[in-house]
Tab-separated table of C-alpha atoms in Angstrom:
chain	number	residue	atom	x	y	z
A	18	UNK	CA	-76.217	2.371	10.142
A	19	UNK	CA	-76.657	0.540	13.613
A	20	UNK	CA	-73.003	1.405	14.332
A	21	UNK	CA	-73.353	4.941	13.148
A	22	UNK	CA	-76.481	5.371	15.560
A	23	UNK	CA	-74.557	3.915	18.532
A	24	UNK	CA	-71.674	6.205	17.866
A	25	UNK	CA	-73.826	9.279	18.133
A	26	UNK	CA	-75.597	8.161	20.900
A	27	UNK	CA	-72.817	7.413	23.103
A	28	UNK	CA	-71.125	10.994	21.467
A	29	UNK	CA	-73.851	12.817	23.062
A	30	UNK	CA	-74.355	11.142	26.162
A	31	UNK	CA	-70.349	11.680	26.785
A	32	UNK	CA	-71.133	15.566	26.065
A	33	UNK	CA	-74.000	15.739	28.404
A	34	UNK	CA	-71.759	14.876	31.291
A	35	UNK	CA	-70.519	18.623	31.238
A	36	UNK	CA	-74.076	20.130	31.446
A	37	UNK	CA	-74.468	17.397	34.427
A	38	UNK	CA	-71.378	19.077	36.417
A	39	UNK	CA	-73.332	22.119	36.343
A	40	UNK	CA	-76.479	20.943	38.432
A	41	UNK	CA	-74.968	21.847	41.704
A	42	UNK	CA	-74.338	25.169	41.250
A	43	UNK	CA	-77.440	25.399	39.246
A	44	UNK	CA	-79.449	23.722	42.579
A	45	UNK	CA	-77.907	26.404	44.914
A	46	UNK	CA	-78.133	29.535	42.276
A	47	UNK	CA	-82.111	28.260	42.275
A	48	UNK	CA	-82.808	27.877	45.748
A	49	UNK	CA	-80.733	31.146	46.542
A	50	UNK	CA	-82.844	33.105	44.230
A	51	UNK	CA	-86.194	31.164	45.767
A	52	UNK	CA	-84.995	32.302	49.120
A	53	UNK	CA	-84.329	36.247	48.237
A	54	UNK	CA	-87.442	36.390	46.720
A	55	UNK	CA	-89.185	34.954	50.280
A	56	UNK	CA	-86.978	36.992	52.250
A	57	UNK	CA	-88.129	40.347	50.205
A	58	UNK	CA	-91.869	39.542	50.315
A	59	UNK	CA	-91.103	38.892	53.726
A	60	UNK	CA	-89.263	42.226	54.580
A	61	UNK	CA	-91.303	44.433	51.993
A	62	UNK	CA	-94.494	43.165	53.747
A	63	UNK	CA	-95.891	42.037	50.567
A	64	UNK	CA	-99.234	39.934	51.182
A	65	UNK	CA	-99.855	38.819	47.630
A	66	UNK	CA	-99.487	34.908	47.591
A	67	UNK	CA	-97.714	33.602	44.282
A	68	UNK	CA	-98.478	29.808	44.185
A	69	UNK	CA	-96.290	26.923	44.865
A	70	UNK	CA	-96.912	26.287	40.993
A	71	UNK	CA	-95.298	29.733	39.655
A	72	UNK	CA	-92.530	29.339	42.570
A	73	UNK	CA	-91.632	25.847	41.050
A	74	UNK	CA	-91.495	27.163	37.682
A	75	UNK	CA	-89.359	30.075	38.268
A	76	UNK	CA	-86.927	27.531	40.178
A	77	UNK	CA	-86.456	25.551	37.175
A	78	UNK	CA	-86.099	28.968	34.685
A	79	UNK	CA	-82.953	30.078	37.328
A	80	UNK	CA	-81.688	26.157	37.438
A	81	UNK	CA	-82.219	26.137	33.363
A	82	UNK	CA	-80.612	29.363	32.780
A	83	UNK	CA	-77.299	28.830	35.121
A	84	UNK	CA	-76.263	25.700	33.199
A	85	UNK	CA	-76.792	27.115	30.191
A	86	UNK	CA	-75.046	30.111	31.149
A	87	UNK	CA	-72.337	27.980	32.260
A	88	UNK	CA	-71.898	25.779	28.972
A	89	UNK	CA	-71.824	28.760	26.365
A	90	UNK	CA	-69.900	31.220	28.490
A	91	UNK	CA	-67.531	30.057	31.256
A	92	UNK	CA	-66.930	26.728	30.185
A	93	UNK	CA	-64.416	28.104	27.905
A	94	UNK	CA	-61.576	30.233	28.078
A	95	UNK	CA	-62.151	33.521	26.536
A	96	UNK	CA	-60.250	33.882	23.457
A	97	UNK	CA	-59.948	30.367	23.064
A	98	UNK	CA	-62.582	30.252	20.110
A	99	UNK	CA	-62.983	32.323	17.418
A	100	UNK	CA	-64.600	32.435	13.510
A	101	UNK	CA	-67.663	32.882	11.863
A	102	UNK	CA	-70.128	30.317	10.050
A	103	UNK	CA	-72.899	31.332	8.170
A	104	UNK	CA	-73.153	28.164	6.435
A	105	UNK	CA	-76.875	26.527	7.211
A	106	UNK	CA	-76.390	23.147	7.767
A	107	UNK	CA	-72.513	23.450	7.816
A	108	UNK	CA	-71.746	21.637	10.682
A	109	UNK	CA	-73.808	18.556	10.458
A	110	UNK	CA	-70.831	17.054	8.995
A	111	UNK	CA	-69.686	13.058	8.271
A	112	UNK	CA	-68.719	12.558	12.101
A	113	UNK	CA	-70.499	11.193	15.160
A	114	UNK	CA	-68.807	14.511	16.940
A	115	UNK	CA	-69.974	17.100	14.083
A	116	UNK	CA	-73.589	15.327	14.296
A	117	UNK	CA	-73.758	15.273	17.963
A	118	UNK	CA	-73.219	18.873	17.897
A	119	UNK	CA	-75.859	19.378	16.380
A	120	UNK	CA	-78.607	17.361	17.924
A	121	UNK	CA	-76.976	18.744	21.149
A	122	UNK	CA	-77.885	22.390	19.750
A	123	UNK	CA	-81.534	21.771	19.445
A	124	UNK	CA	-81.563	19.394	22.760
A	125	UNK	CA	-80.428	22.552	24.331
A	126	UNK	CA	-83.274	25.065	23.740
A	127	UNK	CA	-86.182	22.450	24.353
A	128	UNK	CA	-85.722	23.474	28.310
A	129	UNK	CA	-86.732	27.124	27.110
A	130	UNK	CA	-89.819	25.446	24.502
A	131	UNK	CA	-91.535	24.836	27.785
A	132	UNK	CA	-90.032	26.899	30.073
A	133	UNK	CA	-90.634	30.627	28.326
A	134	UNK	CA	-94.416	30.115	27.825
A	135	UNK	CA	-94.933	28.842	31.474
A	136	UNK	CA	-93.915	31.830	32.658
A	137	UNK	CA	-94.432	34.360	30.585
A	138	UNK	CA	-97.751	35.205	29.404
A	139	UNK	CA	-97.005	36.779	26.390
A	140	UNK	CA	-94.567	33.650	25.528
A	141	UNK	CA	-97.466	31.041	24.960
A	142	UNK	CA	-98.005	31.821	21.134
A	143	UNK	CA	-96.413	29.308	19.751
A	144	UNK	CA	-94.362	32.218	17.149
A	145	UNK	CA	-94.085	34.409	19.679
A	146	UNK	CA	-91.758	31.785	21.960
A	147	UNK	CA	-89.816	30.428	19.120
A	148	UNK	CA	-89.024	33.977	18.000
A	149	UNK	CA	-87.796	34.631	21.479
A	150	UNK	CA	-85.868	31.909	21.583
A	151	UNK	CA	-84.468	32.747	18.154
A	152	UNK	CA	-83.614	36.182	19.486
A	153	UNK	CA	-82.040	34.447	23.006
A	154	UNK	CA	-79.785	32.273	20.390
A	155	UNK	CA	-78.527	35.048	18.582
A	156	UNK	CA	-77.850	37.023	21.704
A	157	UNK	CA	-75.429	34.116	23.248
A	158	UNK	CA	-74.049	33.491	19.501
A	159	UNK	CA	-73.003	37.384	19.211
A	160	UNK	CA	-71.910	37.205	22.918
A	161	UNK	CA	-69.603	34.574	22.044
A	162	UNK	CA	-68.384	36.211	19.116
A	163	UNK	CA	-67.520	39.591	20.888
A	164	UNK	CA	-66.120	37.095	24.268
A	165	UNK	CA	-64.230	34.426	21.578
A	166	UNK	CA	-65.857	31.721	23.417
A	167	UNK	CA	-67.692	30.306	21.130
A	168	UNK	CA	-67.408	29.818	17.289
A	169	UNK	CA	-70.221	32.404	15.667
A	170	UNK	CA	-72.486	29.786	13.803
A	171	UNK	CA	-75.830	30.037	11.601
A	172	UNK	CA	-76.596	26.505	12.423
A	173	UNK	CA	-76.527	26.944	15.920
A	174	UNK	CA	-79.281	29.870	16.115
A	175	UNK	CA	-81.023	27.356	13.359
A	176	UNK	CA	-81.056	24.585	15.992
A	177	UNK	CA	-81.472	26.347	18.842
A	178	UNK	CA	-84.513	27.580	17.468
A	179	UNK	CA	-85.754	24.146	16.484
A	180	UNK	CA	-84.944	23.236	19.703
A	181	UNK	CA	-87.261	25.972	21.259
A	182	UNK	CA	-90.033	25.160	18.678
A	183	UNK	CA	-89.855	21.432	19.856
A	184	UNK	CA	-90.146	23.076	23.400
A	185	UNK	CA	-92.746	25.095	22.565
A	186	UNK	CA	-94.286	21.859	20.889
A	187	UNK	CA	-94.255	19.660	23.911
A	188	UNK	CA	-95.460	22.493	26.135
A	189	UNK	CA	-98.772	22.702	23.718
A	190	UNK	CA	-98.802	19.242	23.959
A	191	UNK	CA	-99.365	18.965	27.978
A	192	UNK	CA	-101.435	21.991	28.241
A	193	UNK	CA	-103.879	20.341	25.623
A	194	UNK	CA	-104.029	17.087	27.718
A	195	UNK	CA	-103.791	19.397	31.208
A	196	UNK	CA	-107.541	20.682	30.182
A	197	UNK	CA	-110.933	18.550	31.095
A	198	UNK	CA	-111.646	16.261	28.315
A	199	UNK	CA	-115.352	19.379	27.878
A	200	UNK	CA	-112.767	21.921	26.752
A	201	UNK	CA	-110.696	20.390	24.365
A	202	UNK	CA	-113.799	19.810	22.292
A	203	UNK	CA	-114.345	23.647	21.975
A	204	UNK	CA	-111.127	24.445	20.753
């Protein structure tokens, strides 16, 4: 069992050295979007002040969405993958890899748990963000499908979507704490 854990463990921390080649290009794709949007207040004379707070967040949506970007879409050659899976729970598997995948799958979303409902209003009801995540899943998974970059699974909309409930989860979490001790009672 102890062997089995270590195995998984070390399977997905050897997979998460491809998301960590990304962060460069994620860094500059960030701050070059930061920048245009300064430059365009800046030209279009716009005087309303968004807050270092909503700046920050929007750097980390661009940064999140560029390495994800880059792991489901050009990290493969198109054609390279095709097929369909609509088995649920099909891919878990007896192997550290096939396991890996999986936890990988809902590690992957948790980004946009947190990220979706800091930023967009409408995305901090808690069904509201998972279905949009659910949605975003089945988007990339189709896009793969049509692209042949990616193998068409169930299980990864399934985790994906776990993943952005867990998201979703841990946002709820800090918000709760975020408030004054007075209105936490209330609620």
């Amino acid at each position: 069992m102890l062997a089995a854990t270590k195995e998984l463990f070390l399977t997905i921390c050897h997979d998460m050295q491809q998301p960590v080649s990304y962060i460069p290009r994620a860094l500059l794709a960030a701050a070059v979007f930061l920048l245009c949007i300064c430059l365009y207040r800046k030209i279009a004379g716009v005087q309303e002040k968004t807050g270092a707070k909503k700046l920050c967040l929007w750097f980390f949506c661009v940064f999140y969405t560029v390495i994800l970007l880059n792991m489901v879409f050009f990290s493969r050659e198109p054609g390279s993958r095709t097929g369909v899976d609509l088995t649920l729970l099909g891919t878990w598997g007896e192997t550290a890899r096939s396991r890996g995948f999986v936890i990988e799958n809902i590690l992957l979303f948790i980004p946009a748990g947190v990220l979706l409902p800091c930023v967009f209003r409408p995305l901090k009801k808690g069904l509201a963000c998972v279905l949009a995540g659910c949605f975003f899943s089945i988007g990339i998974e189709l896009t793969q499908l049509v692209m042949k970059t990616g193998y068409c699974q169930l299980d990864d909309v399934v985790m994906n979507t776990i993943g952005t409930g867990v998201g979703w989860g841990m946002y709820r979490t800090a918000a709760y704490f975020a408030k004054p001790a007075s209105g936490r009672i209330q609620e």
